[in-house]
mmCIF file of C-alpha atoms in Angstrom:
data_model
loop_
_atom_site.group_PDB
_atom_site.id
_atom_site.type_symbol
_atom_site.label_atom_id
_atom_site.label_comp_id
_atom_site.label_asym_id
_atom_site.label_seq_id
_atom_site.Cartn_x
_atom_site.Cartn_y
_atom_site.Cartn_z
ATOM 1 C CA MET A 182 270.441 27.078 -192.894
ATOM 2 C CA LEU A 183 267.814 24.966 -194.533
ATOM 3 C CA ILE A 184 268.601 21.954 -192.294
ATOM 4 C CA LEU A 185 268.375 24.075 -189.124
ATOM 5 C CA LYS A 186 265.084 25.465 -190.197
ATOM 6 C CA ARG A 187 263.639 21.994 -190.732
ATOM 7 C CA PHE A 188 264.935 20.829 -187.364
ATOM 8 C CA THR A 189 263.316 23.720 -185.668
ATOM 9 C CA ARG A 190 260.010 22.915 -187.227
ATOM 10 C CA ALA A 191 260.305 19.326 -186.015
ATOM 11 C CA GLN A 192 261.033 20.503 -182.593
ATOM 12 C CA ILE A 193 258.156 22.850 -182.784
ATOM 13 C CA LEU A 194 255.917 20.054 -183.921
ATOM 14 C CA ILE A 195 257.051 17.789 -181.132
ATOM 15 C CA ALA A 196 256.690 20.539 -178.644
ATOM 16 C CA ALA A 197 253.234 21.240 -179.936
ATOM 17 C CA VAL A 198 252.297 17.609 -179.575
ATOM 18 C CA VAL A 199 253.664 17.537 -176.072
ATOM 19 C CA VAL A 200 251.843 20.687 -175.163
ATOM 20 C CA LEU A 201 248.664 19.323 -176.646
ATOM 21 C CA GLY A 202 249.069 16.101 -174.728
ATOM 22 C CA VAL A 203 249.648 17.973 -171.528
ATOM 23 C CA ALA A 204 246.635 20.130 -172.242
ATOM 24 C CA ILE A 205 244.470 17.133 -172.930
ATOM 25 C CA ALA A 206 245.710 15.393 -169.812
ATOM 26 C CA SER A 207 245.116 18.489 -167.788
ATOM 27 C CA PHE A 208 241.663 18.826 -169.259
ATOM 28 C CA LEU A 209 240.824 15.235 -168.477
ATOM 29 C CA THR A 210 242.176 15.636 -164.966
ATOM 30 C CA ILE A 211 240.107 18.742 -164.487
ATOM 31 C CA GLN A 212 237.034 16.969 -165.843
ATOM 32 C CA ALA A 213 237.641 14.049 -163.545
ATOM 33 C CA ASN A 214 238.022 16.362 -160.590
ATOM 34 C CA VAL A 215 234.893 18.240 -161.585
ATOM 35 C CA ALA A 216 232.996 14.970 -161.916
ATOM 36 C CA ARG A 217 234.319 13.844 -158.559
ATOM 37 C CA VAL A 218 233.308 17.109 -156.947
ATOM 38 C CA GLN A 219 229.908 16.894 -158.569
ATOM 39 C CA SER A 220 229.565 13.299 -157.413
ATOM 40 C CA ILE A 221 230.459 14.274 -153.870
ATOM 41 C CA ALA A 222 228.019 17.168 -153.991
ATOM 42 C CA THR A 223 225.301 14.914 -155.353
ATOM 43 C CA GLY A 224 225.958 12.356 -152.629
ATOM 44 C CA GLU A 225 225.765 15.021 -149.986
ATOM 45 C CA GLN A 226 222.510 16.247 -151.455
ATOM 46 C CA ILE A 227 221.122 12.725 -151.431
ATOM 47 C CA GLU A 228 222.202 12.206 -147.834
ATOM 48 C CA GLY A 229 220.695 15.556 -146.934
ATOM 49 C CA SER A 230 217.449 14.593 -148.621
ATOM 50 C CA LYS A 231 217.440 11.282 -146.774
ATOM 51 C CA THR A 232 217.944 13.065 -143.479
ATOM 52 C CA GLN A 233 215.164 15.518 -144.244
ATOM 53 C CA LEU A 234 212.859 12.683 -145.280
ATOM 54 C CA ALA A 235 213.634 10.724 -142.134
ATOM 55 C CA THR A 236 212.998 13.810 -140.043
ATOM 56 C CA ALA A 237 209.691 14.408 -141.815
ATOM 57 C CA LEU A 238 208.661 10.772 -141.382
ATOM 58 C CA ASN A 239 209.536 10.859 -137.694
ATOM 59 C CA ALA A 240 207.578 14.073 -137.258
ATOM 60 C CA THR A 241 204.596 12.539 -139.044
ATOM 61 C CA ALA A 242 204.812 9.415 -136.904
ATOM 62 C CA ASP A 243 204.972 11.542 -133.766
ATOM 63 C CA THR A 244 201.937 13.519 -134.913
ATOM 64 C CA VAL A 245 199.954 10.360 -135.626
ATOM 65 C CA SER A 246 201.009 8.846 -132.304
ATOM 66 C CA GLU A 247 200.031 11.990 -130.429
ATOM 67 C CA ALA A 248 196.672 12.134 -132.204
ATOM 68 C CA ARG A 249 195.948 8.535 -131.239
ATOM 69 C CA ALA A 250 197.001 9.216 -127.658
ATOM 70 C CA ASN A 251 194.675 12.227 -127.524
ATOM 71 C CA GLN A 252 191.786 10.156 -128.890
ATOM 72 C CA GLN A 253 192.473 7.541 -126.241
ATOM 73 C CA ALA A 254 192.493 10.240 -123.569
ATOM 74 C CA GLU A 255 189.131 11.591 -124.713
ATOM 75 C CA ALA A 256 187.573 8.128 -124.711
ATOM 76 C CA VAL A 257 188.909 7.347 -121.237
ATOM 77 C CA LEU A 258 187.718 10.713 -119.908
ATOM 78 C CA ALA A 259 184.201 10.082 -121.211
ATOM 79 C CA GLU A 260 184.107 6.628 -119.630
ATOM 80 C CA ALA A 261 185.542 7.814 -116.313
ATOM 81 C CA ASN A 262 183.056 10.678 -116.051
ATOM 82 C CA GLN A 263 180.203 8.224 -116.624
ATOM 83 C CA VAL A 264 181.543 6.057 -113.823
ATOM 84 C CA ILE A 265 181.669 9.048 -111.467
ATOM 85 C CA VAL A 266 178.041 9.942 -112.179
ATOM 86 C CA ALA A 267 176.906 6.338 -111.787
ATOM 87 C CA VAL A 268 178.608 5.527 -108.483
ATOM 88 C CA GLN A 269 179.079 8.838 -106.660
ATOM 89 C CA GLU A 270 176.254 8.020 -104.229
ATOM 90 C CA LYS A 271 177.771 4.646 -103.393
ATOM 91 C CA VAL A 272 181.530 5.101 -103.015
ATOM 92 C CA ASP A 273 184.169 7.797 -102.699
ATOM 93 C CA THR A 274 185.001 9.009 -106.216
ATOM 94 C CA THR A 275 187.682 11.495 -105.124
ATOM 95 C CA PRO A 276 190.631 9.418 -106.432
ATOM 96 C CA LEU A 277 188.954 8.957 -109.803
ATOM 97 C CA ALA A 278 188.048 12.642 -110.019
ATOM 98 C CA ALA A 279 191.687 13.547 -109.357
ATOM 99 C CA SER A 280 192.854 11.153 -112.059
ATOM 100 C CA VAL A 281 190.347 12.635 -114.497
ATOM 101 C CA ALA A 282 191.575 16.133 -113.699
ATOM 102 C CA SER A 283 195.150 15.096 -114.503
ATOM 103 C CA LEU A 284 194.174 13.462 -117.771
ATOM 104 C CA ALA A 285 192.000 16.412 -118.785
ATOM 105 C CA SER A 286 195.176 18.419 -119.506
ATOM 106 C CA TYR A 287 196.327 15.853 -122.076
ATOM 107 C CA ALA A 288 196.828 18.529 -124.742
ATOM 108 C CA SER A 289 199.820 19.863 -122.835
ATOM 109 C CA HIS A 290 201.585 16.488 -122.602
ATOM 110 C CA ASP A 291 203.476 14.298 -125.035
ATOM 111 C CA GLY A 292 201.907 11.122 -126.348
ATOM 112 C CA ASP A 293 203.687 8.739 -123.975
ATOM 113 C CA THR A 294 202.656 10.783 -120.944
ATOM 114 C CA VAL A 295 199.065 10.957 -122.179
ATOM 115 C CA LEU A 296 198.918 7.192 -122.635
ATOM 116 C CA ALA A 297 200.336 6.657 -119.149
ATOM 117 C CA LEU A 298 197.755 9.021 -117.632
ATOM 118 C CA ALA A 299 194.978 7.341 -119.610
ATOM 119 C CA ALA A 300 196.031 3.897 -118.392
ATOM 120 C CA SER A 301 196.147 5.133 -114.800
ATOM 121 C CA THR A 302 192.692 6.687 -115.118
ATOM 122 C CA GLN A 303 191.283 3.491 -116.618
ATOM 123 C CA GLN A 304 192.698 1.493 -113.734
ATOM 124 C CA THR A 305 191.242 3.894 -111.171
ATOM 125 C CA ALA A 306 187.867 3.798 -112.935
ATOM 126 C CA ALA A 307 187.881 -0.003 -112.860
ATOM 127 C CA GLU A 308 188.756 -0.011 -109.158
ATOM 128 C CA THR A 309 186.002 2.521 -108.456
ATOM 129 C CA GLN A 310 183.457 0.417 -110.331
ATOM 130 C CA ALA A 311 184.554 -2.666 -108.422
ATOM 131 C CA ALA A 312 184.127 -0.779 -105.150
ATOM 132 C CA ALA A 313 180.623 0.244 -106.219
ATOM 133 C CA VAL A 314 179.739 -3.357 -107.034
ATOM 134 C CA GLU A 315 180.978 -4.393 -103.602
ATOM 135 C CA ALA A 316 178.986 -1.562 -102.014
ATOM 136 C CA ASP A 317 175.872 -2.795 -103.816
ATOM 137 C CA ARG A 318 176.524 -6.306 -102.571
ATOM 138 C CA LEU A 319 176.930 -5.150 -98.995
ATOM 139 C CA ALA A 320 173.836 -2.957 -99.265
ATOM 140 C CA ALA A 321 171.839 -5.888 -100.602
ATOM 141 C CA GLU A 322 173.065 -8.063 -97.750
ATOM 142 C CA ALA A 323 172.178 -5.364 -95.234
ATOM 143 C CA ALA A 324 168.740 -4.913 -96.782
ATOM 144 C CA ALA A 325 168.151 -8.649 -96.725
ATOM 145 C CA ALA A 326 169.270 -8.823 -93.101
ATOM 146 C CA ALA A 327 167.038 -5.885 -92.196
ATOM 147 C CA ALA A 328 164.099 -7.475 -93.989
ATOM 148 C CA ALA A 329 164.726 -10.754 -92.199
ATOM 149 C CA ALA A 330 164.975 -8.959 -88.868
ATOM 150 C CA ALA A 331 161.776 -7.042 -89.570
ATOM 151 C CA ALA A 332 160.004 -10.241 -90.564
ATOM 152 C CA GLU A 333 161.180 -11.935 -87.391
ATOM 153 C CA ALA A 334 160.145 -8.953 -85.302
ATOM 154 C CA GLN A 335 156.744 -9.014 -86.991
ATOM 155 C CA ARG A 336 156.432 -12.732 -86.384
ATOM 156 C CA VAL A 337 157.204 -12.269 -82.701
ATOM 157 C CA ALA A 338 154.890 -9.268 -82.447
ATOM 158 C CA ASN A 339 152.070 -11.332 -83.966
ATOM 159 C CA THR A 340 152.320 -14.033 -81.324
ATOM 160 C CA PRO A 341 149.948 -13.757 -78.325
ATOM 161 C CA ASP A 342 152.854 -12.838 -76.040
ATOM 162 C CA GLY A 343 154.124 -10.304 -78.569
ATOM 163 C CA ALA A 344 150.676 -8.735 -78.843
ATOM 164 C CA ARG A 345 150.424 -8.563 -75.058
ATOM 165 C CA ALA A 346 153.801 -6.802 -74.855
ATOM 166 C CA THR A 347 152.679 -4.279 -77.475
ATOM 167 C CA ALA A 348 149.381 -3.686 -75.680
ATOM 168 C CA ARG A 349 151.060 -3.202 -72.298
ATOM 169 C CA ALA A 350 153.502 -0.649 -73.743
ATOM 170 C CA LEU A 351 150.859 1.296 -75.708
ATOM 171 C CA ALA A 352 148.372 1.276 -72.824
ATOM 172 C CA GLN A 353 150.964 2.936 -70.611
ATOM 173 C CA SER A 354 152.531 5.334 -73.128
ATOM 174 C CA SER A 355 149.370 6.444 -74.946
ATOM 175 C CA TYR A 356 146.694 6.293 -72.223
ATOM 176 C CA GLY A 357 148.516 6.153 -68.903
ATOM 177 C CA TRP A 358 146.960 2.807 -68.004
ATOM 178 C CA GLY A 359 149.089 0.830 -65.580
ATOM 179 C CA GLU A 360 149.244 -2.830 -64.636
ATOM 180 C CA ALA A 361 145.795 -2.902 -63.051
ATOM 181 C CA GLN A 362 144.153 -1.764 -66.278
ATOM 182 C CA PHE A 363 146.344 -4.066 -68.322
ATOM 183 C CA SER A 364 145.225 -6.999 -66.181
ATOM 184 C CA CYS A 365 141.610 -6.231 -67.151
ATOM 185 C CA LEU A 366 142.617 -5.862 -70.804
ATOM 186 C CA ASP A 367 144.471 -9.173 -70.729
ATOM 187 C CA LYS A 368 141.399 -10.977 -69.404
ATOM 188 C CA LEU A 369 139.091 -9.230 -71.891
ATOM 189 C CA TRP A 370 141.022 -10.054 -75.029
ATOM 190 C CA GLN A 371 141.936 -13.524 -73.829
ATOM 191 C CA LYS A 372 138.213 -14.194 -73.601
ATOM 192 C CA GLU A 373 137.439 -12.539 -76.968
ATOM 193 C CA SER A 374 140.211 -13.918 -79.183
ATOM 194 C CA GLY A 375 142.930 -15.607 -77.168
ATOM 195 C CA TRP A 376 145.119 -12.697 -78.328
ATOM 196 C CA SER A 377 145.199 -14.168 -81.854
ATOM 197 C CA TYR A 378 145.315 -11.668 -84.703
ATOM 198 C CA THR A 379 143.754 -14.283 -87.010
ATOM 199 C CA ALA A 380 140.777 -14.956 -84.705
ATOM 200 C CA ARG A 381 137.353 -14.764 -86.311
ATOM 201 C CA ASN A 382 133.930 -15.305 -84.773
ATOM 202 C CA ALA A 383 132.141 -17.668 -87.117
ATOM 203 C CA SER A 384 128.672 -16.479 -86.108
ATOM 204 C CA SER A 385 129.148 -12.713 -85.891
ATOM 205 C CA GLY A 386 132.132 -12.189 -88.175
ATOM 206 C CA ALA A 387 133.994 -10.243 -85.492
ATOM 207 C CA THR A 388 137.711 -10.249 -86.346
ATOM 208 C CA GLY A 389 141.124 -10.074 -84.752
ATOM 209 C CA ILE A 390 142.398 -9.590 -81.220
ATOM 210 C CA PRO A 391 139.829 -6.935 -80.239
ATOM 211 C CA GLN A 392 137.059 -8.708 -82.243
ATOM 212 C CA SER A 393 136.241 -5.697 -84.397
ATOM 213 C CA LEU A 394 132.912 -5.917 -86.215
ATOM 214 C CA PRO A 395 133.463 -5.753 -89.070
ATOM 215 C CA GLY A 396 137.199 -6.281 -89.156
ATOM 216 C CA SER A 397 137.651 -3.570 -91.799
ATOM 217 C CA LYS A 398 136.987 -0.935 -89.133
ATOM 218 C CA MET A 399 140.561 -1.505 -88.009
ATOM 219 C CA ALA A 400 141.797 -0.008 -91.292
ATOM 220 C CA SER A 401 141.563 3.371 -89.536
ATOM 221 C CA ALA A 402 144.619 2.275 -87.548
ATOM 222 C CA GLY A 403 146.538 0.897 -90.524
ATOM 223 C CA SER A 404 146.086 -0.747 -93.896
ATOM 224 C CA ASP A 405 147.855 -3.859 -92.588
ATOM 225 C CA TRP A 406 145.173 -4.510 -89.988
ATOM 226 C CA ALA A 407 144.514 -8.047 -91.257
ATOM 227 C CA THR A 408 148.122 -9.209 -90.836
ATOM 228 C CA ASN A 409 149.563 -7.027 -88.062
ATOM 229 C CA ALA A 410 148.684 -7.673 -84.429
ATOM 230 C CA SER A 411 150.130 -4.303 -83.391
ATOM 231 C CA THR A 412 147.711 -2.462 -85.695
ATOM 232 C CA GLN A 413 144.797 -4.412 -84.187
ATOM 233 C CA VAL A 414 145.987 -3.601 -80.659
ATOM 234 C CA LYS A 415 146.296 0.083 -81.529
ATOM 235 C CA TRP A 416 142.735 0.149 -82.858
ATOM 236 C CA GLY A 417 141.364 -1.894 -79.949
ATOM 237 C CA LEU A 418 142.845 0.383 -77.266
ATOM 238 C CA ASP A 419 141.423 3.438 -79.017
ATOM 239 C CA TYR A 420 137.992 1.756 -79.224
ATOM 240 C CA ILE A 421 138.015 0.860 -75.501
ATOM 241 C CA GLN A 422 139.018 4.388 -74.529
ATOM 242 C CA ARG A 423 136.229 5.916 -76.652
ATOM 243 C CA ALA A 424 133.525 3.393 -75.728
ATOM 244 C CA TYR A 425 134.278 2.601 -72.064
ATOM 245 C CA GLY A 426 136.990 4.914 -70.842
ATOM 246 C CA SER A 427 139.220 2.120 -69.573
ATOM 247 C CA PRO A 428 139.930 -1.608 -69.995
ATOM 248 C CA CYS A 429 138.479 -2.456 -66.594
ATOM 249 C CA SER A 430 135.161 -0.780 -67.504
ATOM 250 C CA ALA A 431 135.108 -2.730 -70.773
ATOM 251 C CA TRP A 432 135.887 -5.954 -68.912
ATOM 252 C CA SER A 433 133.100 -5.315 -66.403
ATOM 253 C CA HIS A 434 130.633 -4.767 -69.271
ATOM 254 C CA SER A 435 131.779 -7.966 -70.972
ATOM 255 C CA GLN A 436 131.281 -9.939 -67.771
ATOM 256 C CA SER A 437 127.750 -8.581 -67.502
ATOM 257 C CA VAL A 438 126.486 -9.051 -71.084
ATOM 258 C CA ASN A 439 129.154 -11.314 -72.615
ATOM 259 C CA TRP A 440 130.273 -8.742 -75.188
ATOM 260 C CA TYR A 441 131.805 -5.325 -75.215
#
């Protein structure tokens, strides 16, 4: 009985050791599994944090990009509106105004769309400015051509034949004097000045085609009396009408006393 009792205790001891070993192994396995689970959870949290961070960074980048696009839109709008004001009397600004209207709603568009609209508006503004420059060039050419034509017309009008043509036309249109009266006028002023608007009588100081004395009297017909034969003719016809009634009466008086 004593031997059996000891054997049983040995078995019990062995069994206890085995059980303890199994328990320890189980514990370690559980700990390992827990650690693994925790590691997986931690990794997922890290990945989640990375995703959230990336999302936040992308959102921030989008916000910054949109803000820059909006600033660009505002700058382009200001420039385009200045162009419209500056050139609206020279060229058609309708296309630029339409482009400005589209860009003005930039707040309702994404950054890429805003930048595209801004670029289009800038291009239209540049084209409009170029058209205005061309319009100025053409206007300057036209003005120069008109000035040259006016100068040539004045040059022709200041010649004796030009002055005669002016006198014939004014005599008929303003006083009803026909060719007979003009013939007398032609003889009278040919004698007085040779139909030269620069003629001057050295002894009396009488001036111009009608030999006004003094020449400044002709200022009543125009401030350009000293350089414009037509102004001198206009004054001379008025003088003849007031003083003699007609060119032939003035010519008759000149033939009698050598002046009129």
